[in-house]
CSV table of C-alpha atoms in Angstrom, one decimal:
chain,number,residue,atom,x,y,z
A,215,MET,CA,-46.0,-14.9,33.7
A,216,SER,CA,-44.9,-11.2,34.2
A,217,GLU,CA,-41.2,-12.4,34.5
A,218,LYS,CA,-41.6,-14.0,31.0
A,219,VAL,CA,-43.0,-10.7,29.7
A,220,CYS,CA,-40.1,-8.8,31.0
A,221,ASP,CA,-37.6,-11.3,29.6
A,222,LYS,CA,-39.3,-10.9,26.1
A,223,HIS,CA,-39.1,-6.9,26.6
A,224,GLY,CA,-35.3,-7.2,28.0
A,225,CYS,CA,-34.4,-9.4,24.7
A,226,LYS,CA,-35.8,-6.9,22.2
A,227,ARG,CA,-33.9,-4.0,24.1
A,228,ARG,CA,-30.7,-6.0,23.8
A,229,LYS,CA,-31.5,-6.8,20.0
A,230,ILE,CA,-32.1,-3.0,19.2
A,231,PHE,CA,-29.0,-2.1,21.0
A,232,ARG,CA,-26.9,-4.8,18.9
A,233,ARG,CA,-28.5,-3.6,15.9
A,234,ILE,CA,-27.4,0.0,16.6
A,235,ILE,CA,-23.9,-1.0,17.5
A,236,ALA,CA,-23.6,-3.0,14.6
A,237,GLY,CA,-25.1,-0.1,12.3
A,238,ILE,CA,-22.5,2.3,13.7
A,239,LEU,CA,-19.5,-0.2,13.3
A,240,ILE,CA,-20.8,-0.8,9.5
A,241,PHE,CA,-20.8,3.2,9.3
A,242,ILE,CA,-17.3,3.5,10.2
A,243,LEU,CA,-16.0,0.7,8.2
A,244,ILE,CA,-17.7,2.3,5.1
A,245,VAL,CA,-16.2,5.6,5.8
A,246,LEU,CA,-12.6,4.1,6.4
A,247,ILE,CA,-12.8,2.2,3.2
A,248,THR,CA,-14.0,5.2,1.1
A,249,ILE,CA,-11.0,7.3,2.6
A,250,LEU,CA,-8.5,4.4,1.6
A,251,ILE,CA,-10.0,4.4,-2.0
A,252,VAL,CA,-9.6,8.0,-2.3
A,253,TRP,CA,-6.3,7.9,-0.8
A,254,ALA,CA,-5.4,5.2,-3.2
A,255,ILE,CA,-6.6,7.1,-6.2
A,256,LEU,CA,-4.8,10.3,-5.4
A,257,ARG,CA,-1.6,8.4,-4.5
A,258,PRO,CA,0.2,11.2,-2.3
A,259,THR,CA,3.6,11.8,-3.3
A,260,LYS,CA,6.3,13.1,-0.9
A,261,PRO,CA,7.5,16.7,-0.6
A,262,ARG,CA,10.7,17.5,-2.4
A,263,PHE,CA,13.3,19.4,-0.6
A,264,ILE,CA,16.6,21.0,-2.1
A,265,LEU,CA,19.3,22.6,-0.2
A,266,GLN,CA,20.0,25.7,-2.1
A,267,ASP,CA,23.1,27.1,-0.4
A,268,ALA,CA,25.0,27.5,2.7
A,269,THR,CA,26.8,30.4,4.2
A,270,VAL,CA,29.9,29.5,6.8
A,271,TYR,CA,30.2,32.1,9.4
A,272,VAL,CA,32.4,29.8,11.6
A,273,PHE,CA,34.1,26.5,11.5
A,274,ASN,CA,36.7,26.1,14.1
A,275,VAL,CA,38.2,22.8,15.4
A,276,SER,CA,40.2,23.5,18.7
A,277,ASN,CA,41.8,20.8,21.0
A,278,PRO,CA,40.7,18.6,22.5
A,279,ASN,CA,38.5,17.7,19.5
A,280,VAL,CA,36.0,20.5,20.2
A,281,LEU,CA,34.2,22.0,17.2
A,282,THR,CA,32.4,25.4,16.9
A,283,SER,CA,30.5,26.1,13.8
A,284,SER,CA,27.6,28.7,12.7
A,285,PHE,CA,25.9,28.2,9.2
A,286,GLN,CA,22.9,29.9,7.5
A,287,VAL,CA,21.2,27.5,5.1
A,288,THR,CA,18.3,28.1,2.6
A,289,ILE,CA,16.0,25.0,2.0
A,290,SER,CA,13.2,24.8,-0.4
A,291,SER,CA,10.3,22.5,-0.2
A,292,ARG,CA,8.0,21.8,-2.9
A,293,ASN,CA,4.5,20.0,-2.7
A,294,PRO,CA,4.1,17.9,-6.1
A,295,ASN,CA,0.6,16.9,-5.5
A,296,ASP,CA,-2.4,18.1,-7.5
A,297,ARG,CA,-5.0,17.5,-4.9
A,298,ILE,CA,-3.3,17.0,-1.5
A,299,GLY,CA,-2.2,19.7,1.1
A,300,ILE,CA,0.7,19.3,3.5
A,301,TYR,CA,0.8,20.4,7.1
A,302,TYR,CA,4.3,20.7,8.6
A,303,ASP,CA,3.7,20.6,12.4
A,304,LYS,CA,7.0,20.4,13.4
A,305,LEU,CA,10.3,20.6,11.9
A,306,ASP,CA,14.0,20.5,13.4
A,307,LEU,CA,17.0,21.3,11.4
A,308,TYR,CA,20.7,20.4,12.4
A,309,ALA,CA,24.1,19.6,11.0
A,310,THR,CA,26.1,16.4,11.3
A,311,TYR,CA,29.2,15.2,10.6
A,312,HIS,CA,29.9,11.2,9.6
A,313,SER,CA,26.4,10.9,11.4
A,314,GLN,CA,27.7,12.8,14.6
A,315,GLN,CA,25.3,15.9,15.6
A,316,ILE,CA,27.7,19.0,15.4
A,317,THR,CA,25.1,21.8,16.0
A,318,TYR,CA,22.1,22.2,18.0
A,319,LYS,CA,18.7,21.9,16.5
A,320,THR,CA,16.7,24.8,15.2
A,321,SER,CA,13.0,24.9,14.8
A,322,LEU,CA,11.8,26.0,11.3
A,323,PRO,CA,8.3,27.7,11.4
A,324,THR,CA,5.4,25.3,11.0
A,325,THR,CA,3.2,26.0,7.8
A,326,TYR,CA,0.8,24.7,5.6
A,327,GLN,CA,1.7,23.9,2.0
A,328,GLY,CA,-1.1,24.2,-0.7
A,329,HIS,CA,-1.0,22.0,-4.1
A,330,LYS,CA,2.0,22.5,-6.2
A,331,GLU,CA,3.3,25.1,-3.5
A,332,ILE,CA,6.8,25.9,-2.8
A,333,ASN,CA,8.1,27.2,0.7
A,334,VAL,CA,11.7,28.5,1.3
A,335,TRP,CA,13.4,28.5,4.9
A,336,SER,CA,16.7,30.5,5.6
A,337,PRO,CA,17.4,29.6,9.1
A,338,TYR,CA,20.6,29.6,11.1
A,339,VAL,CA,22.2,26.5,12.7
A,340,TYR,CA,25.3,26.7,14.9
A,341,GLY,CA,27.2,24.6,17.6
A,342,ASN,CA,29.2,26.2,20.4
A,343,ALA,CA,32.1,24.2,21.6
A,344,VAL,CA,30.7,20.8,20.5
A,345,PRO,CA,32.8,17.7,21.4
A,346,VAL,CA,33.9,15.4,18.4
A,347,ALA,CA,34.0,11.6,18.9
A,348,PRO,CA,37.9,10.7,18.5
A,349,TYR,CA,37.4,8.5,15.5
A,350,ASN,CA,35.5,11.6,13.8
A,351,ALA,CA,38.4,13.9,14.9
A,352,VAL,CA,40.6,12.1,12.8
A,353,SER,CA,38.6,12.1,9.6
A,354,LEU,CA,37.8,15.8,10.3
A,355,THR,CA,41.8,16.7,10.3
A,356,GLN,CA,42.2,14.7,7.1
A,357,ASP,CA,39.0,16.4,5.4
A,358,GLN,CA,40.5,19.7,6.3
A,359,SER,CA,43.7,19.0,4.9
A,360,SER,CA,41.9,18.0,1.6
A,361,GLY,CA,39.8,21.3,1.9
A,362,ILE,CA,36.6,19.6,1.2
A,363,ILE,CA,34.2,18.5,4.2
A,364,PRO,CA,31.5,16.5,4.0
A,365,LEU,CA,28.4,18.0,6.0
A,366,MET,CA,24.8,16.5,6.2
A,367,PHE,CA,21.9,18.9,7.1
A,368,LYS,CA,18.8,17.0,8.5
A,369,ILE,CA,15.5,17.8,9.2
A,370,ASP,CA,13.3,15.6,11.5
A,371,GLY,CA,9.7,16.8,11.8
A,372,ARG,CA,5.9,15.7,11.5
A,373,VAL,CA,3.4,16.2,8.9
A,374,ARG,CA,-0.1,15.7,8.3
A,375,TRP,CA,-1.8,15.2,4.7
A,376,LYS,CA,-5.1,17.1,3.7
A,377,VAL,CA,-7.4,15.6,1.2
A,378,GLY,CA,-10.5,17.7,0.6
A,379,THR,CA,-11.6,18.4,4.2
A,380,PHE,CA,-10.1,15.2,5.5
A,381,ILE,CA,-6.9,15.5,7.5
A,382,THR,CA,-4.7,12.5,8.4
A,383,GLY,CA,-2.9,11.9,11.4
A,384,LYS,CA,0.8,12.8,11.9
A,385,TYR,CA,3.6,11.0,10.0
A,386,HIS,CA,7.4,11.1,10.7
A,387,LEU,CA,9.2,13.1,8.1
A,388,TYR,CA,13.0,12.6,7.7
A,389,VAL,CA,14.9,14.8,5.2
A,390,ARG,CA,18.8,14.3,4.6
A,391,CYS,CA,20.7,17.1,2.5
A,392,PRO,CA,24.4,16.3,1.7
A,393,ALA,CA,26.4,19.4,1.5
A,394,TYR,CA,30.2,19.2,0.5
A,395,ILE,CA,31.9,22.6,1.7
A,396,ASN,CA,35.2,23.4,0.1
A,397,PHE,CA,36.9,25.1,2.6
A,398,GLY,CA,40.1,24.8,0.4
A,399,ASP,CA,39.1,27.0,-2.2
A,400,ARG,CA,37.6,30.4,-1.1
A,401,GLN,CA,36.8,31.1,-5.0
A,402,ALA,CA,34.4,28.2,-4.8
A,403,GLY,CA,31.9,30.5,-2.7
A,404,THR,CA,31.1,34.1,-2.5
A,405,ALA,CA,32.4,36.5,0.2
A,406,VAL,CA,29.6,37.7,2.6
A,407,GLY,CA,30.6,40.1,5.1
A,408,ASN,CA,33.6,39.6,7.3
A,409,ASN,CA,35.1,36.0,7.1
A,410,ALA,CA,31.8,34.6,5.8
A,411,VAL,CA,31.5,32.5,2.7
A,412,LYS,CA,28.3,31.6,0.9
A,413,TYR,CA,28.3,28.4,-1.0
A,414,GLN,CA,25.8,27.7,-4.0
A,415,LEU,CA,24.9,24.0,-3.7
A,416,VAL,CA,21.4,23.2,-5.1
A,417,GLN,CA,21.7,19.8,-3.9
A,418,SER,CA,18.5,17.6,-4.0
A,419,CYS,CA,17.7,15.8,-0.5
A,420,SER,CA,16.6,12.4,0.3
A,421,VAL,CA,13.0,12.3,2.0
A,422,SER,CA,11.2,9.5,3.8
A,423,VAL,CA,7.8,9.8,5.3
């Protein structure tokens, strides 16, 4: 008789436990659905990046296929969203030539970007005696002869979105800013100090998140 009573009590406890677990799961599901609905209504838009200018301090190619370069670039970012903020948790800037990295990575300051706000960075990026791939060395020689060298300034980072008090997890951020530097015509830029030339570019960048 006592065993049957214990079994009944055990069954009741298991039922209560299952109901508690089910209630918690339903609550979590409702919260997630609510977040998704709010997210869909707000429709977050990617930030917009613009490469404003680039100052070239050094750009020397020496044998055998070694490149030394130094730039200062001005890049702006605008948050186009009305109700969504952006946390920039990590931003690494570097330059490439025909998909080959030719400078070291420079870390940009992390920041929070509010609604419709604009942030501007003016970092230095440089590379010292960076080996250039043989196939790129040929293209680089040809571009130097023509006077215009196509570079790409890239930003790889992590961002989080802020909707009210809710903050999302981290997303990858990829920014690509083309820059066509006219080394053949110094009049295309403005002399800055000794042997440095500043080029006004105002070039829109492609952004993917």
